[in-house]
Amino acid sequence: MGQDNPDSVIVWFRNDLRLADHAALAAAVKANAKIFPVYILEDTVAGGRELGGASKWWLDKSLKSLRSAISQRGGKLICRKGDAEKILRDLIKETGAEAVFWGRRYTQPEIDRDADIKKALKDDGIEAKSFNTTLLTEPWAYKTTSGGYYKVFTPYWRAVRGNYEAPDPLPAPEKFDGIGIDGDEIESWGLHPSKPDWSKGFDEMWTPGEDGARERLQDFLDGPIRDYEEMRNRPDEDGTSGLSPHLRHGEISPATIWRAVMGRINRGLKEEESAWSFLSEIVWREFSYVLIYHNPKMGRENYDSKFNVMEWRSSKKDLERWQKGETGYPIVDAGMRQLWATGWMHNRVRMIVASLLTKHLLLNWTEGEDWFWDTLVDADPASNAAGWQWTAGSGADASPYFRVFNPITQGQKFDQTGAYVRHWCPELKKLPNKHLHAPWEAGRDVLKKAGVELGSTYPKPIIAHKEGRQRALDAWETLKEKQD
């Protein structure tokens, strides 16, 4: 049959590990083709980097979920490891497939690699098509009045809110052909950690896979969305959706989320602005992809080039104290310990810990981005880099460098009950709220009664807030002088 209607298609799953609302898969179904579902564990991904440990844990569970969903429909997920182009060519020979369909990725190394693969396949007479399977819209979809891309979030958000309409959902295939092509066992890839297995807290918090993603969305719509605007900055409350890792691995499409939330709005959800506030966070993710698509080096280099001469410090000791949650600032330490235990951290706390690293400690944002890349289950090449650069001051539409979060008042404001710090820093749980976010300000008797010995049971501050803030401001002034 001609390429317009191939008899058999390899559907190459990547960051889109689901069956519903999957444009590449739906196109193969529409062509009435025999479908070979394939996943390739490539040597490097996401901007030429290996997946971090937390993402590997998630991928292991997500692939097994996808494998099960395909198996229940009579098919088989073919898993291979290595060079994608070679593997696809091998599979074409083994299956007789006439086409390969896949979802696009947007970092420059991935764009270049996909272009090479597409050319090689077409040179072999194989149809190669890519689809948008991970974003609401392509990074080039919305342009400013001058014809450029958006560099500021608010007008981009207005453009999306005013113009985007989610397309009709694409149903999952009812069945696959049960064709037995050999592949690797997912278990043989060693994605799950061992010796030691540090993922116990992950298992308790997360259910990777398409079903888990839909359950998360439903739970959010049934409750927290109503108070999202008020509660989204409160780590001591369960006020967020928890959908970020599901989006990162493509177990649910952003269009599915958009349709579901808009359905609530259109049915007269009283807390409409909370719903729009949540959707704006979905669009922040989109904005990050706009930025990295148009600024390919943003994942590792400053968006604002003047930061190239920033005089960052180098301190392995300070970095390790930050990584381990031993900075002496309870809200920071709680966040870093939550990250290590669960693979996730509340977004407000991400900003606080990033500010401490890049401002108080004056360590390069790339040090923090590397740590998040390895430890976050939602580690995303665009969102991770954009978030770090926003806090560091070097990003697009960034927080000004001279804005230095006070980790004491941030804790008091957003962890008002103290539940967050007490959960993740149990050595402080007996401290009264008045002193919880600044234990060093408590008197000796208060500390003794709470069983807290600074420098022993809990660390003293890694640097005084006033000193760290001034050091950051001095560095900013030096940077400005270099531009003059």
mmCIF file of N, CA and C in Angstrom, residues 167-234:
data_model
loop_
_atom_site.group_PDB
_atom_site.id
_atom_site.type_symbol
_atom_site.label_atom_id
_atom_site.label_comp_id
_atom_site.label_asym_id
_atom_site.label_seq_id
_atom_site.Cartn_x
_atom_site.Cartn_y
_atom_site.Cartn_z
ATOM 1 N N PRO A 167 -8.382 20.453 21.090
ATOM 2 C CA PRO A 167 -9.058 19.643 20.071
ATOM 3 C C PRO A 167 -9.832 18.500 20.708
ATOM 4 N N ASP A 168 -10.679 17.870 19.924
ATOM 5 C CA ASP A 168 -11.426 16.723 20.433
ATOM 6 C C ASP A 168 -10.453 15.651 20.904
ATOM 7 N N PRO A 169 -10.798 14.943 21.973
ATOM 8 C CA PRO A 169 -9.890 13.907 22.478
ATOM 9 C C PRO A 169 -9.730 12.766 21.482
ATOM 10 N N LEU A 170 -8.559 12.171 21.489
ATOM 11 C CA LEU A 170 -8.268 11.032 20.620
ATOM 12 C C LEU A 170 -8.357 9.761 21.459
ATOM 13 N N PRO A 171 -9.281 8.862 21.153
ATOM 14 C CA PRO A 171 -9.464 7.675 21.990
ATOM 15 C C PRO A 171 -8.289 6.710 21.888
ATOM 16 N N ALA A 172 -8.096 5.930 22.933
ATOM 17 C CA ALA A 172 -7.084 4.874 22.901
ATOM 18 C C ALA A 172 -7.552 3.758 21.978
ATOM 19 N N PRO A 173 -6.629 3.073 21.324
ATOM 20 C CA PRO A 173 -7.027 1.937 20.482
ATOM 21 C C PRO A 173 -7.731 0.865 21.310
ATOM 22 N N GLU A 174 -8.724 0.240 20.723
ATOM 23 C CA GLU A 174 -9.429 -0.830 21.428
ATOM 24 C C GLU A 174 -8.619 -2.111 21.449
ATOM 25 N N LYS A 175 -7.813 -2.325 20.401
ATOM 26 C CA LYS A 175 -7.001 -3.545 20.376
ATOM 27 C C LYS A 175 -5.759 -3.341 19.507
ATOM 28 N N PHE A 176 -4.755 -4.155 19.792
ATOM 29 C CA PHE A 176 -3.538 -4.223 18.987
ATOM 30 C C PHE A 176 -3.424 -5.632 18.414
ATOM 31 N N ASP A 177 -2.681 -5.740 17.322
ATOM 32 C CA ASP A 177 -2.375 -7.070 16.795
ATOM 33 C C ASP A 177 -1.310 -7.716 17.669
ATOM 34 N N GLY A 178 -1.546 -8.933 18.062
ATOM 35 C CA GLY A 178 -0.602 -9.623 18.942
ATOM 36 C C GLY A 178 0.563 -10.221 18.181
ATOM 37 N N ILE A 179 1.477 -9.372 17.742
ATOM 38 C CA ILE A 179 2.592 -9.833 16.915
ATOM 39 C C ILE A 179 3.836 -9.940 17.791
ATOM 40 N N GLY A 180 4.415 -11.115 17.847
ATOM 41 C CA GLY A 180 5.512 -11.366 18.774
ATOM 42 C C GLY A 180 6.878 -11.028 18.228
ATOM 43 N N ILE A 181 7.277 -9.782 18.327
ATOM 44 C CA ILE A 181 8.633 -9.363 17.966
ATOM 45 C C ILE A 181 9.445 -9.279 19.256
ATOM 46 N N ASP A 182 10.612 -9.874 19.254
ATOM 47 C CA ASP A 182 11.411 -9.915 20.473
ATOM 48 C C ASP A 182 11.899 -8.526 20.880
ATOM 49 N N GLY A 183 11.985 -8.341 22.165
ATOM 50 C CA GLY A 183 12.532 -7.116 22.722
ATOM 51 C C GLY A 183 13.158 -7.403 24.071
ATOM 52 N N ASP A 184 13.679 -6.364 24.706
ATOM 53 C CA ASP A 184 14.263 -6.517 26.035
ATOM 54 C C ASP A 184 13.164 -6.588 27.087
ATOM 55 N N GLU A 185 13.465 -7.244 28.181
ATOM 56 C CA GLU A 185 12.614 -7.141 29.357
ATOM 57 C C GLU A 185 12.957 -5.830 30.063
ATOM 58 N N ILE A 186 11.939 -5.060 30.386
ATOM 59 C CA ILE A 186 12.179 -3.773 31.058
ATOM 60 C C ILE A 186 12.999 -3.977 32.324
ATOM 61 N N GLU A 187 12.736 -5.070 33.012
ATOM 62 C CA GLU A 187 13.431 -5.349 34.269
ATOM 63 C C GLU A 187 14.943 -5.466 34.071
ATOM 64 N N SER A 188 15.371 -5.862 32.869
ATOM 65 C CA SER A 188 16.807 -6.061 32.612
ATOM 66 C C SER A 188 17.560 -4.749 32.483
ATOM 67 N N TRP A 189 16.837 -3.638 32.378
ATOM 68 C CA TRP A 189 17.492 -2.350 32.173
ATOM 69 C C TRP A 189 18.023 -1.732 33.463
ATOM 70 N N GLY A 190 17.624 -2.271 34.594
ATOM 71 C CA GLY A 190 18.140 -1.771 35.865
ATOM 72 C C GLY A 190 17.736 -0.345 36.182
ATOM 73 N N LEU A 191 16.535 0.047 35.758
ATOM 74 C CA LEU A 191 16.069 1.411 36.026
ATOM 75 C C LEU A 191 15.685 1.602 37.487
ATOM 76 N N HIS A 192 15.213 0.523 38.117
ATOM 77 C CA HIS A 192 14.840 0.599 39.534
ATOM 78 C C HIS A 192 16.115 0.551 40.375
ATOM 79 N N PRO A 193 16.240 1.437 41.353
ATOM 80 C CA PRO A 193 17.481 1.486 42.138
ATOM 81 C C PRO A 193 17.670 0.234 42.990
ATOM 82 N N SER A 194 18.921 -0.146 43.165
ATOM 83 C CA SER A 194 19.240 -1.273 44.043
ATOM 84 C C SER A 194 20.591 -1.004 44.692
ATOM 85 N N LYS A 195 20.761 -1.572 45.860
ATOM 86 C CA LYS A 195 22.043 -1.484 46.584
ATOM 87 C C LYS A 195 22.548 -0.052 46.711
ATOM 88 N N PRO A 196 21.878 0.837 47.413
ATOM 89 C CA PRO A 196 20.612 0.590 48.114
ATOM 90 C C PRO A 196 19.401 0.965 47.258
ATOM 91 N N ASP A 197 18.253 0.474 47.657
ATOM 92 C CA ASP A 197 16.991 0.897 47.047
ATOM 93 C C ASP A 197 16.455 2.059 47.877
ATOM 94 N N TRP A 198 16.584 3.265 47.316
ATOM 95 C CA TRP A 198 16.208 4.477 48.053
ATOM 96 C C TRP A 198 14.792 4.941 47.714
ATOM 97 N N SER A 199 13.999 4.085 47.065
ATOM 98 C CA SER A 199 12.734 4.549 46.486
ATOM 99 C C SER A 199 11.490 4.246 47.320
ATOM 100 N N LYS A 200 11.644 3.807 48.569
ATOM 101 C CA LYS A 200 10.475 3.444 49.372
ATOM 102 C C LYS A 200 9.466 4.589 49.452
ATOM 103 N N GLY A 201 9.955 5.795 49.677
ATOM 104 C CA GLY A 201 9.055 6.944 49.761
ATOM 105 C C GLY A 201 8.391 7.271 48.442
ATOM 106 N N PHE A 202 9.045 6.926 47.342
ATOM 107 C CA PHE A 202 8.453 7.134 46.025
ATOM 108 C C PHE A 202 7.227 6.243 45.870
ATOM 109 N N ASP A 203 7.390 4.971 46.243
ATOM 110 C CA ASP A 203 6.289 4.007 46.117
ATOM 111 C C ASP A 203 5.078 4.443 46.928
ATOM 112 N N GLU A 204 5.334 5.043 48.073
ATOM 113 C CA GLU A 204 4.239 5.452 48.952
ATOM 114 C C GLU A 204 3.481 6.651 48.400
ATOM 115 N N MET A 205 4.137 7.465 47.597
ATOM 116 C CA MET A 205 3.526 8.713 47.137
ATOM 117 C C MET A 205 2.968 8.639 45.720
ATOM 118 N N TRP A 206 3.571 7.805 44.868
ATOM 119 C CA TRP A 206 3.276 7.893 43.440
ATOM 120 C C TRP A 206 2.727 6.602 42.856
ATOM 121 N N THR A 207 1.881 6.757 41.831
ATOM 122 C CA THR A 207 1.412 5.644 41.012
ATOM 123 C C THR A 207 1.678 6.010 39.556
ATOM 124 N N PRO A 208 2.893 5.754 39.069
ATOM 125 C CA PRO A 208 3.202 6.096 37.679
ATOM 126 C C PRO A 208 2.312 5.336 36.700
ATOM 127 N N GLY A 209 2.087 5.946 35.539
ATOM 128 C CA GLY A 209 1.287 5.310 34.508
ATOM 129 C C GLY A 209 0.052 6.122 34.163
ATOM 130 N N GLU A 210 -0.577 5.755 33.059
ATOM 131 C CA GLU A 210 -1.734 6.496 32.556
ATOM 132 C C GLU A 210 -2.902 6.457 33.532
ATOM 133 N N ASP A 211 -3.153 5.302 34.137
ATOM 134 C CA ASP A 211 -4.254 5.208 35.105
ATOM 135 C C ASP A 211 -3.979 6.088 36.316
ATOM 136 N N GLY A 212 -2.733 6.067 36.794
ATOM 137 C CA GLY A 212 -2.366 6.904 37.933
ATOM 138 C C GLY A 212 -2.522 8.377 37.627
ATOM 139 N N ALA A 213 -2.205 8.770 36.401
ATOM 140 C CA ALA A 213 -2.341 10.171 35.991
ATOM 141 C C ALA A 213 -3.800 10.598 36.002
ATOM 142 N N ARG A 214 -4.665 9.753 35.476
ATOM 143 C CA ARG A 214 -6.090 10.099 35.432
ATOM 144 C C ARG A 214 -6.691 10.149 36.836
ATOM 145 N N GLU A 215 -6.229 9.266 37.704
ATOM 146 C CA GLU A 215 -6.704 9.304 39.092
ATOM 147 C C GLU A 215 -6.259 10.591 39.773
ATOM 148 N N ARG A 216 -5.021 10.999 39.541
ATOM 149 C CA ARG A 216 -4.517 12.258 40.106
ATOM 150 C C ARG A 216 -5.365 13.437 39.643
ATOM 151 N N LEU A 217 -5.650 13.469 38.354
ATOM 152 C CA LEU A 217 -6.447 14.568 37.814
ATOM 153 C C LEU A 217 -7.829 14.575 38.441
ATOM 154 N N GLN A 218 -8.449 13.408 38.543
ATOM 155 C CA GLN A 218 -9.796 13.344 39.106
ATOM 156 C C GLN A 218 -9.804 13.773 40.569
ATOM 157 N N ASP A 219 -8.817 13.319 41.323
ATOM 158 C CA ASP A 219 -8.728 13.713 42.735
ATOM 159 C C ASP A 219 -8.590 15.225 42.863
ATOM 160 N N PHE A 220 -7.810 15.820 41.987
ATOM 161 C CA PHE A 220 -7.610 17.268 42.020
ATOM 162 C C PHE A 220 -8.902 17.998 41.682
ATOM 163 N N LEU A 221 -9.604 17.526 40.667
ATOM 164 C CA LEU A 221 -10.859 18.166 40.259
ATOM 165 C C LEU A 221 -11.940 18.010 41.319
ATOM 166 N N ASP A 222 -11.859 16.936 42.088
ATOM 167 C CA ASP A 222 -12.871 16.678 43.113
ATOM 168 C C ASP A 222 -12.683 17.531 44.363
ATOM 169 N N GLY A 223 -11.555 18.212 44.480
ATOM 170 C CA GLY A 223 -11.333 18.972 45.700
ATOM 171 C C GLY A 223 -10.409 20.159 45.583
ATOM 172 N N PRO A 224 -9.076 19.911 45.550
ATOM 173 C CA PRO A 224 -8.108 21.012 45.663
ATOM 174 C C PRO A 224 -8.241 22.124 44.637
ATOM 175 N N ILE A 225 -8.799 21.847 43.458
ATOM 176 C CA ILE A 225 -8.882 22.903 42.446
ATOM 177 C C ILE A 225 -9.703 24.088 42.939
ATOM 178 N N ARG A 226 -10.662 23.833 43.822
ATOM 179 C CA ARG A 226 -11.537 24.910 44.305
ATOM 180 C C ARG A 226 -10.763 25.949 45.116
ATOM 181 N N ASP A 227 -9.724 25.514 45.809
ATOM 182 C CA ASP A 227 -8.948 26.428 46.647
ATOM 183 C C ASP A 227 -7.532 26.623 46.119
ATOM 184 N N TYR A 228 -7.319 26.299 44.855
ATOM 185 C CA TYR A 228 -5.955 26.292 44.317
ATOM 186 C C TYR A 228 -5.293 27.663 44.417
ATOM 187 N N GLU A 229 -6.026 28.705 44.070
ATOM 188 C CA GLU A 229 -5.452 30.050 44.082
ATOM 189 C C GLU A 229 -4.936 30.411 45.470
ATOM 190 N N GLU A 230 -5.663 29.988 46.486
ATOM 191 C CA GLU A 230 -5.293 30.317 47.864
ATOM 192 C C GLU A 230 -4.234 29.366 48.416
ATOM 193 N N MET A 231 -4.321 28.083 48.056
ATOM 194 C CA MET A 231 -3.506 27.058 48.699
ATOM 195 C C MET A 231 -2.269 26.625 47.913
ATOM 196 N N ARG A 232 -2.127 27.065 46.671
ATOM 197 C CA ARG A 232 -1.050 26.534 45.832
ATOM 198 C C ARG A 232 0.340 26.855 46.363
ATOM 199 N N ASN A 233 0.455 27.889 47.201
ATOM 200 C CA ASN A 233 1.756 28.258 47.758
ATOM 201 C C ASN A 233 1.994 27.699 49.156
ATOM 202 N N ARG A 234 1.101 26.824 49.619
ATOM 203 C CA ARG A 234 1.179 26.317 50.990
ATOM 204 C C ARG A 234 1.691 24.876 51.012
#
